[in-house]
XYZ file of C-alpha atoms in Angstrom:
550
model
C 0.000 0.000 0.000
C 1.551 3.361 -0.969
C 2.327 5.606 2.002
C 0.030 8.383 0.784
C -2.864 5.940 0.523
C -2.556 4.643 4.069
C -2.315 8.087 5.629
C -5.057 9.557 3.469
C -7.795 7.067 4.255
C -7.183 5.408 7.624
C -6.079 6.435 11.119
C -3.736 4.846 13.655
C -3.887 5.266 17.419
C -0.915 6.159 19.624
C 0.161 2.506 19.636
C 0.155 2.251 15.842
C -3.017 0.148 15.614
C -5.540 0.835 12.829
C -8.761 2.357 14.184
C -11.933 3.744 12.672
C -12.250 7.429 11.893
C -14.782 7.794 14.712
C -12.556 6.051 17.264
C -9.663 8.265 16.268
C -11.728 11.425 16.567
C -13.046 10.373 19.983
C -9.486 10.399 21.372
C -8.169 13.338 19.310
C -10.528 16.245 19.904
C -8.489 18.850 18.024
C -10.385 20.411 15.134
C -7.170 21.109 13.220
C -6.373 19.203 10.060
C -4.566 15.921 10.532
C -2.069 14.747 7.940
C -4.746 12.360 6.670
C -7.212 15.223 6.231
C -4.569 17.287 4.456
C -3.774 14.523 1.961
C -7.471 13.981 1.245
C -7.815 17.749 0.867
C -5.039 17.813 -1.730
C -6.214 14.791 -3.702
C -9.811 15.977 -4.004
C -9.493 19.697 -3.329
C -6.941 20.586 -5.977
C -9.379 19.216 -8.515
C -11.966 21.814 -7.494
C -9.385 24.576 -7.719
C -8.749 23.478 -11.297
C -12.488 23.220 -11.920
C -13.055 26.815 -10.883
C -9.950 28.070 -12.661
C -10.904 26.423 -15.946
C -14.580 27.382 -15.711
C -14.060 31.033 -14.823
C -10.891 31.835 -16.779
C -13.212 32.378 -19.751
C -14.430 35.502 -17.970
C -10.904 36.950 -18.218
C -9.967 35.411 -21.556
C -13.073 36.583 -23.439
C -11.967 40.253 -23.715
C -8.618 39.055 -25.097
C -10.386 36.856 -27.655
C -12.503 39.870 -28.593
C -9.434 42.002 -29.303
C -7.506 39.230 -31.093
C -10.281 37.605 -33.140
C -12.661 40.506 -33.831
C -10.393 43.501 -34.476
C -9.107 43.950 -38.018
C -5.433 44.783 -38.004
C -3.559 46.750 -35.361
C -5.029 49.709 -33.502
C -3.816 53.283 -33.578
C -2.258 53.786 -30.145
C -3.209 57.480 -30.181
C -6.927 56.807 -30.615
C -9.257 55.646 -27.870
C -11.015 52.551 -29.238
C -13.802 50.825 -27.265
C -13.382 47.149 -26.531
C -14.789 45.039 -29.378
C -17.691 42.681 -28.747
C -18.007 39.014 -29.582
C -21.303 38.075 -31.323
C -23.742 37.326 -28.528
C -24.692 33.816 -29.603
C -21.064 32.803 -29.967
C -19.940 34.395 -26.692
C -22.873 32.857 -24.851
C -22.154 29.417 -26.326
C -18.461 29.546 -25.361
C -19.374 30.803 -21.879
C -21.831 27.931 -21.450
C -19.748 25.226 -23.180
C -18.013 23.927 -20.057
C -21.304 23.924 -18.148
C -23.010 21.962 -20.942
C -20.189 19.444 -20.674
C -20.639 19.484 -16.895
C -24.142 18.050 -17.244
C -22.879 15.088 -19.265
C -19.963 14.519 -16.890
C -21.972 14.804 -13.695
C -24.651 12.354 -14.787
C -22.326 9.819 -16.421
C -19.584 9.785 -13.784
C -22.122 9.838 -10.964
C -23.852 6.768 -12.404
C -20.612 4.959 -13.219
C -19.201 5.739 -9.784
C -22.202 4.100 -8.102
C -22.263 1.172 -10.518
C -18.573 0.261 -10.665
C -17.124 2.013 -7.632
C -15.183 5.197 -6.957
C -11.820 3.559 -7.625
C -12.882 2.451 -11.120
C -13.744 5.943 -12.382
C -11.713 8.371 -10.253
C -8.919 9.981 -12.235
C -10.554 9.325 -15.597
C -12.374 12.665 -15.349
C -9.003 14.380 -14.921
C -7.660 12.731 -18.087
C -10.633 14.085 -20.048
C -10.033 17.567 -18.617
C -6.336 17.408 -19.555
C -7.182 16.513 -23.165
C -9.674 19.396 -23.297
C -7.111 21.928 -22.015
C -4.444 20.747 -24.468
C -6.816 21.057 -27.415
C -8.008 24.530 -26.354
C -4.478 25.936 -26.303
C -3.731 24.115 -29.579
C -6.088 26.415 -31.513
C -4.427 26.709 -34.958
C -2.950 30.066 -35.876
C -2.666 31.856 -39.225
C -6.198 30.891 -40.310
C -5.181 27.278 -40.837
C -7.364 24.195 -40.423
C -10.291 26.017 -42.016
C -10.543 28.544 -39.169
C -10.820 31.637 -41.349
C -12.420 34.099 -38.938
C -13.056 34.872 -35.299
C -16.395 33.075 -35.192
C -14.914 29.779 -36.423
C -12.132 30.052 -33.844
C -14.679 30.610 -31.106
C -16.520 27.458 -32.177
C -13.229 25.553 -31.861
C -13.009 26.819 -28.294
C -16.646 25.837 -27.730
C -16.069 22.224 -28.758
C -13.020 21.636 -26.598
C -14.379 23.585 -23.648
C -17.347 21.201 -23.802
C -14.948 18.255 -23.423
C -13.162 20.054 -20.614
C -16.550 20.496 -18.951
C -17.246 16.755 -19.123
C -14.108 16.119 -17.078
C -14.858 18.927 -14.647
C -18.427 17.696 -14.224
C -17.245 14.211 -13.344
C -15.261 15.649 -10.449
C -18.347 16.969 -8.636
C -20.114 13.706 -7.657
C -16.922 11.687 -7.282
C -15.011 14.080 -5.033
C -18.126 14.799 -2.959
C -18.807 11.086 -2.453
C -15.187 10.236 -1.671
C -14.818 12.985 0.933
C -18.195 12.248 2.563
C -17.382 8.524 2.806
C -13.989 9.193 4.390
C -15.121 11.771 6.944
C -16.709 11.483 10.382
C -20.060 13.021 11.244
C -18.329 15.709 13.283
C -16.065 16.925 10.468
C -17.939 15.871 7.318
C -19.530 19.251 6.583
C -16.290 21.049 7.331
C -14.296 18.720 5.064
C -16.770 19.086 2.201
C -16.615 22.836 2.725
C -12.804 22.774 2.631
C -12.851 20.788 -0.604
C -15.378 23.065 -2.280
C -13.602 26.221 -1.063
C -10.906 25.484 -3.607
C -13.250 27.059 -6.135
C -12.381 30.344 -4.467
C -8.645 29.706 -4.788
C -9.115 28.767 -8.439
C -10.941 31.988 -9.206
C -8.350 33.982 -7.273
C -5.502 32.239 -9.116
C -7.107 33.086 -12.467
C -7.172 36.778 -11.574
C -3.628 36.807 -10.157
C -2.149 35.027 -13.178
C -3.928 37.431 -15.531
C -2.581 40.426 -13.590
C 0.926 38.957 -13.953
C 0.644 38.125 -17.652
C -0.810 41.434 -18.827
C 2.246 43.574 -17.899
C 4.478 41.071 -19.715
C 2.538 41.813 -22.912
C 1.931 45.477 -22.073
C 4.010 46.845 -24.958
C 1.924 45.043 -27.589
C -1.345 45.993 -25.882
C -0.445 49.653 -25.419
C 0.757 50.007 -28.996
C -2.245 48.212 -30.463
C -0.268 45.240 -31.844
C -3.071 42.775 -31.189
C -1.576 39.939 -33.195
C 1.041 39.514 -30.462
C -1.294 38.978 -27.521
C -2.163 35.397 -28.494
C 0.183 34.061 -25.839
C -1.776 35.649 -22.986
C -4.871 33.472 -23.169
C -2.917 30.340 -24.107
C -0.850 30.744 -20.939
C -3.971 31.598 -18.922
C -5.601 28.322 -19.901
C -2.514 26.127 -20.262
C -1.003 26.753 -16.822
C -3.794 24.613 -15.360
C -2.017 21.563 -16.799
C 0.751 21.758 -14.173
C -1.363 20.722 -11.141
C -3.423 18.394 -13.357
C -0.428 16.206 -14.113
C 0.833 16.460 -10.524
C -2.507 15.153 -9.243
C -3.247 12.445 -11.815
C -1.279 9.528 -10.290
C -2.880 9.886 -6.864
C -6.394 9.855 -8.262
C -5.795 6.852 -10.493
C -4.409 4.805 -7.560
C -7.055 5.742 -4.992
C -8.469 2.759 -3.014
C -12.173 1.992 -2.715
C -14.045 3.373 0.290
C -15.338 0.962 2.911
C -18.614 2.837 3.392
C -19.431 2.549 -0.296
C -18.804 -1.216 -0.290
C -21.020 -1.632 2.770
C -23.809 0.515 1.387
C -23.985 -1.220 -1.984
C -24.888 -4.464 -0.232
C -28.401 -3.058 0.027
C -28.595 -2.583 -3.733
C -27.482 -6.095 -4.545
C -24.643 -4.599 -6.574
C -21.768 -6.367 -4.807
C -21.305 -9.738 -3.166
C -21.807 -9.960 0.572
C -18.409 -9.251 2.075
C -19.248 -8.395 5.663
C -19.397 -10.434 8.826
C -20.512 -9.570 12.322
C -17.145 -8.121 13.332
C -17.063 -5.906 10.250
C -20.560 -4.686 10.990
C -19.657 -3.583 14.512
C -16.619 -1.613 13.355
C -18.463 1.720 13.206
C -21.625 0.758 15.035
C -21.389 3.266 17.900
C -21.292 6.299 15.583
C -24.479 5.731 13.588
C -27.671 7.730 14.102
C -31.138 7.604 12.608
C -32.951 10.547 11.045
C -34.262 11.605 14.471
C -30.848 11.336 16.141
C -31.291 7.915 17.851
C -28.408 5.399 17.708
C -29.024 2.413 15.447
C -27.750 -1.181 15.723
C -26.029 -1.540 12.374
C -24.814 -5.084 13.008
C -28.201 -6.722 12.506
C -29.137 -4.666 9.488
C -25.835 -5.298 7.712
C -26.064 -9.021 8.314
C -29.625 -8.938 6.966
C -28.457 -7.087 3.874
C -25.497 -9.387 3.371
C -27.729 -12.443 3.514
C -29.875 -11.119 0.682
C -27.085 -9.677 -1.495
C -26.759 -11.111 -4.967
C -24.371 -10.976 -7.890
C -24.595 -7.734 -9.844
C -27.117 -7.718 -12.650
C -27.430 -5.395 -15.618
C -29.118 -2.163 -14.597
C -29.069 -3.073 -10.893
C -27.795 0.320 -9.805
C -30.356 2.214 -11.876
C -33.124 0.086 -10.359
C -31.705 0.800 -6.904
C -31.771 4.528 -7.658
C -35.376 4.389 -8.901
C -36.463 2.235 -5.946
C -34.828 4.538 -3.391
C -36.353 7.699 -4.833
C -39.782 6.138 -5.304
C -40.352 6.947 -1.633
C -41.993 10.403 -1.414
C -39.694 11.702 1.332
C -36.575 10.811 -0.664
C -38.050 12.238 -3.867
C -38.896 15.523 -2.110
C -35.327 15.758 -0.828
C -33.929 15.127 -4.309
C -36.220 17.801 -5.744
C -35.241 20.306 -3.047
C -31.511 19.749 -3.484
C -31.652 19.839 -7.297
C -34.022 22.798 -7.683
C -32.270 24.962 -5.085
C -28.982 24.270 -6.904
C -30.631 25.325 -10.187
C -31.924 28.563 -8.667
C -28.596 29.621 -7.201
C -26.642 28.744 -10.350
C -28.818 30.951 -12.561
C -27.627 33.971 -10.579
C -24.180 32.722 -9.547
C -23.000 31.828 -13.034
C -24.900 34.714 -14.575
C -22.697 37.010 -12.507
C -19.414 35.115 -12.592
C -19.329 34.165 -16.266
C -20.179 37.747 -17.176
C -18.432 39.686 -14.443
C -16.378 41.539 -17.054
C -19.608 42.688 -18.738
C -21.065 43.803 -15.395
C -17.893 45.677 -14.401
C -17.956 47.514 -17.733
C -21.666 48.321 -17.359
C -21.230 49.848 -13.891
C -18.327 51.944 -15.166
C -15.497 50.154 -13.377
C -13.659 48.376 -16.229
C -12.604 51.231 -18.514
C -9.389 52.292 -20.219
C -7.892 54.282 -23.090
C -5.919 51.306 -24.454
C -6.573 47.549 -24.566
C -3.953 47.159 -21.827
C -5.689 49.641 -19.520
C -9.082 48.024 -20.087
C -7.888 44.428 -19.617
C -5.823 45.256 -16.524
C -8.694 47.190 -14.937
C -11.005 44.266 -15.643
C -8.545 41.776 -14.106
C -8.049 43.988 -11.054
C -11.817 44.249 -10.559
C -12.164 40.468 -10.669
C -9.239 40.135 -8.247
C -10.757 42.565 -5.734
C -14.110 40.775 -5.843
C -12.379 37.410 -5.319
C -10.313 38.649 -2.349
C -13.030 40.704 -0.676
C -16.078 38.532 -1.277
C -15.609 35.290 -3.157
C -12.897 33.551 -1.095
C -13.916 34.771 2.418
C -17.441 33.458 1.866
C -16.221 29.868 1.670
C -14.282 30.171 4.924
C -17.257 31.630 6.746
C -19.167 28.515 5.672
C -16.368 26.268 6.927
C -16.222 28.113 10.250
C -19.967 28.066 10.969
C -21.379 25.030 9.163
C -21.217 22.716 12.193
C -22.540 25.476 14.479
C -25.372 26.912 12.412
C -26.195 23.957 10.203
C -26.475 23.698 6.420
C -30.098 24.720 6.074
C -29.776 28.006 7.972
C -26.669 29.028 6.024
C -28.380 28.237 2.722
C -31.538 30.216 3.539
C -29.736 33.310 4.822
C -27.417 33.242 1.789
C -30.370 33.181 -0.587
C -32.034 36.078 1.250
C -28.973 38.337 1.431
C -28.047 37.837 -2.231
C -31.673 38.530 -3.182
C -31.467 41.792 -1.256
C -28.240 42.808 -3.037
C -29.727 42.087 -6.469
C -32.892 43.943 -5.554
C -30.918 47.053 -4.594
C -28.750 46.833 -7.728
C -31.815 46.441 -9.940
C -34.068 49.015 -8.308
C -31.642 51.773 -7.352
C -28.964 51.468 -10.027
C -29.577 54.960 -11.407
C -28.989 56.587 -8.016
C -25.876 54.573 -7.098
C -22.340 55.415 -8.172
C -19.888 52.849 -9.519
C -18.230 52.289 -6.125
C -21.558 51.537 -4.436
C -22.617 49.072 -7.114
C -19.194 47.441 -6.976
C -19.570 47.025 -3.195
C -22.999 45.412 -3.624
C -21.524 42.885 -6.068
C -18.790 42.048 -3.529
C -21.390 41.473 -0.785
C -23.465 39.287 -3.118
C -20.378 37.188 -3.882
C -19.647 36.862 -0.159
C -23.111 35.497 0.607
C -23.205 33.270 -2.460
C -20.348 31.329 -0.893
C -21.381 31.844 2.735
C -24.644 30.443 1.516
C -26.203 28.375 -1.254
C -23.263 28.057 -3.645
C -21.410 26.057 -0.963
C -24.304 24.285 0.753
C -26.015 23.087 -2.438
C -22.799 21.113 -3.036
C -22.436 19.931 0.563
C -25.976 18.762 1.350
C -26.347 16.253 -1.563
C -23.018 14.763 -0.479
C -24.462 14.078 2.986
C -28.203 13.488 2.693
C -28.133 10.501 0.290
C -26.718 7.059 1.223
C -23.465 5.941 -0.371
C -25.090 3.423 -2.715
C -26.938 6.202 -4.598
C -24.830 9.198 -3.548
C -22.778 9.505 -6.734
C -25.699 9.544 -9.158
C -27.940 11.595 -6.835
C -25.235 14.217 -6.340
C -24.481 14.182 -10.060
C -28.174 14.618 -10.869
C -28.511 17.604 -8.499
C -25.335 19.171 -9.885
C -26.528 18.627 -13.470
C -29.861 20.329 -12.761
C -27.891 23.180 -11.226
C -25.756 23.453 -14.329
C -28.898 23.840 -16.430
C -29.298 27.133 -14.603
C -25.683 28.018 -15.382
C -26.240 27.187 -19.067
C -29.369 29.345 -19.129
C -27.423 32.328 -17.818
C -24.322 31.586 -19.867
C -26.232 31.626 -23.145
C -28.905 34.229 -22.420
C -27.269 36.802 -20.149
C -25.520 38.836 -22.844
C -28.652 39.110 -24.988
C -31.135 39.777 -22.203
C -28.936 42.420 -20.550
C -28.854 44.678 -23.631
C -30.603 48.058 -23.459
C -31.472 48.286 -27.173
C -34.829 46.485 -27.293
C -35.192 47.076 -31.037
C -31.865 45.561 -32.027
C -32.154 42.798 -29.425
C -35.812 41.694 -29.230
C -36.684 40.309 -25.831
C -33.824 42.075 -24.053
C -34.675 43.617 -20.689
C -31.464 45.409 -19.735
C -29.092 44.579 -16.880
C -31.585 45.806 -14.278
C -34.251 43.469 -15.652
C -31.858 40.506 -15.457
C -30.974 41.430 -11.867
C -34.691 41.468 -10.973
C -34.900 37.893 -12.297
C -31.919 36.952 -10.109
C -33.717 38.597 -7.165
C -36.842 36.487 -7.709
C -34.880 33.264 -8.145
C -32.927 33.825 -4.923
C -36.131 34.419 -2.953
C -37.646 31.261 -4.415
C -34.476 29.391 -3.439
C -35.000 30.327 0.208
C -38.595 29.039 0.068
C -37.603 25.740 -1.591
C -34.838 25.230 0.962
C -37.177 25.832 3.900
C -39.781 23.286 2.761
C -37.783 20.668 0.837
C -34.168 20.509 2.072
C -33.532 18.673 5.380
C -30.822 19.550 7.880
C -27.976 17.015 7.630
C -25.801 18.080 10.563
C -24.997 15.062 12.725
C -27.020 12.639 10.579
C -25.625 9.531 8.898
C -27.553 8.800 5.695
C -26.120 5.277 5.493
C -27.396 4.487 8.992
C -30.812 5.865 8.087
C -30.791 3.776 4.907
C -29.962 0.621 6.895
C -32.722 1.400 9.378
C -35.276 1.815 6.597
C -34.112 -1.421 5.017
C -34.489 -3.241 8.317
C -38.021 -1.891 8.703
C -38.909 -3.261 5.261
C -37.446 -6.753 5.680
C -37.995 -7.183 9.411
C -35.460 -7.766 12.219
C -32.508 -10.069 11.791
C -32.737 -13.537 13.184
């Protein structure tokens, strides 16, 4: 067993004996990261940093593509030229491409992870992402390969960003399931929050790298030599390959989780592998939905006695059977729909933050360099002041306040910010509107953007967790796709030229309504998962159906 594997997924007591996670935590009360937590954080967390970096770098690369692909010849450095625009359909498609791929990746990898195990699929999603990144930065130059204009080049980017999105999407259900199945009840929410917080670091890294690259190419940008800025966006995107390759080995060699193997006994997906001593290994930690301890030994033995060889479609039947119960179906609806509602606003803002900064008068400049640098600085300030701190507020308070409360208050505060931006935009200056965007970003992440990822990783049992989490994430990404494609059109002020457009204020009113609805859906349909073990609840329900063990 490789050293990293042993330390990442098991614990040893002071005498060197292997113990359960719960037994270890009972004797080591410190809330600080152990080495095992840190290794798990790196293996799964770095993937989310890459996810965020690759998804949101398009927000910073799009203005560069606009200058390079849609400006004819060099610019006169003495003339103030407004930033060019990418055709709305094309820009929206490229913005949404990775999210469209996410849907395919989340559903397919979630299903495969439940059917064949985490070990079988983990790491494959990273290979797909690596291929997508390589092909994006391999965009042919000099109008070769039939790419004669800016639109055709953007469609190249669309196709390979879709593939990149498939890999990124696969990371959501797999990393969530792996972390949840290797965490204790006391630190599970915190660990999932730590993993997901890497989205903040990815977004921050994208802004920092852009701020570093732009001065390197400042001469070409200031003098209007746009043909020489091609290297900026290729480096922006391509630098993500470094941690990808560093992480790949550890994901491909990850062992299977014990909780997943135990849970799948109830689906008849795996052979019975447990005996009475195995069943008692974590018995003292399990709780039912109302907080009562449950005797897992009897229920596991009952399940093991009835387990059969896998059959074709067994996992899909298990998924359908589990969610045929109204309470489970309501939970699935609540988790999926609340994720959809937050992603409409979250991705509408983040994929188009450059457009919003320009609209409020923040991202301006006399030269392409001034405009691009101001845009990158605005994104950096928002990431430092709002985006990243929001995740750490969630981590700090999730075990104190609970998931449901954090999600509801996040929906309400972001709704308030959008309402003010939409209703009072004419009376607010650029600094005030910028501050409102920062606050909205803070409460997205100290709120539903974090908890809609965490709750599906906790509320569903391991045997259906991958596909259920993937399904919720995919529904959420439908909201991201809706905003990615439609935001640029709907936010236009010229209603004649752009039929159906409602202006930025109109779009913000839609975000306001969706955030309010998200709070309502959360209140009625999303259960609190703090201190609850979904696998124990699943075993209890199984025992109630089949009767007590002999």
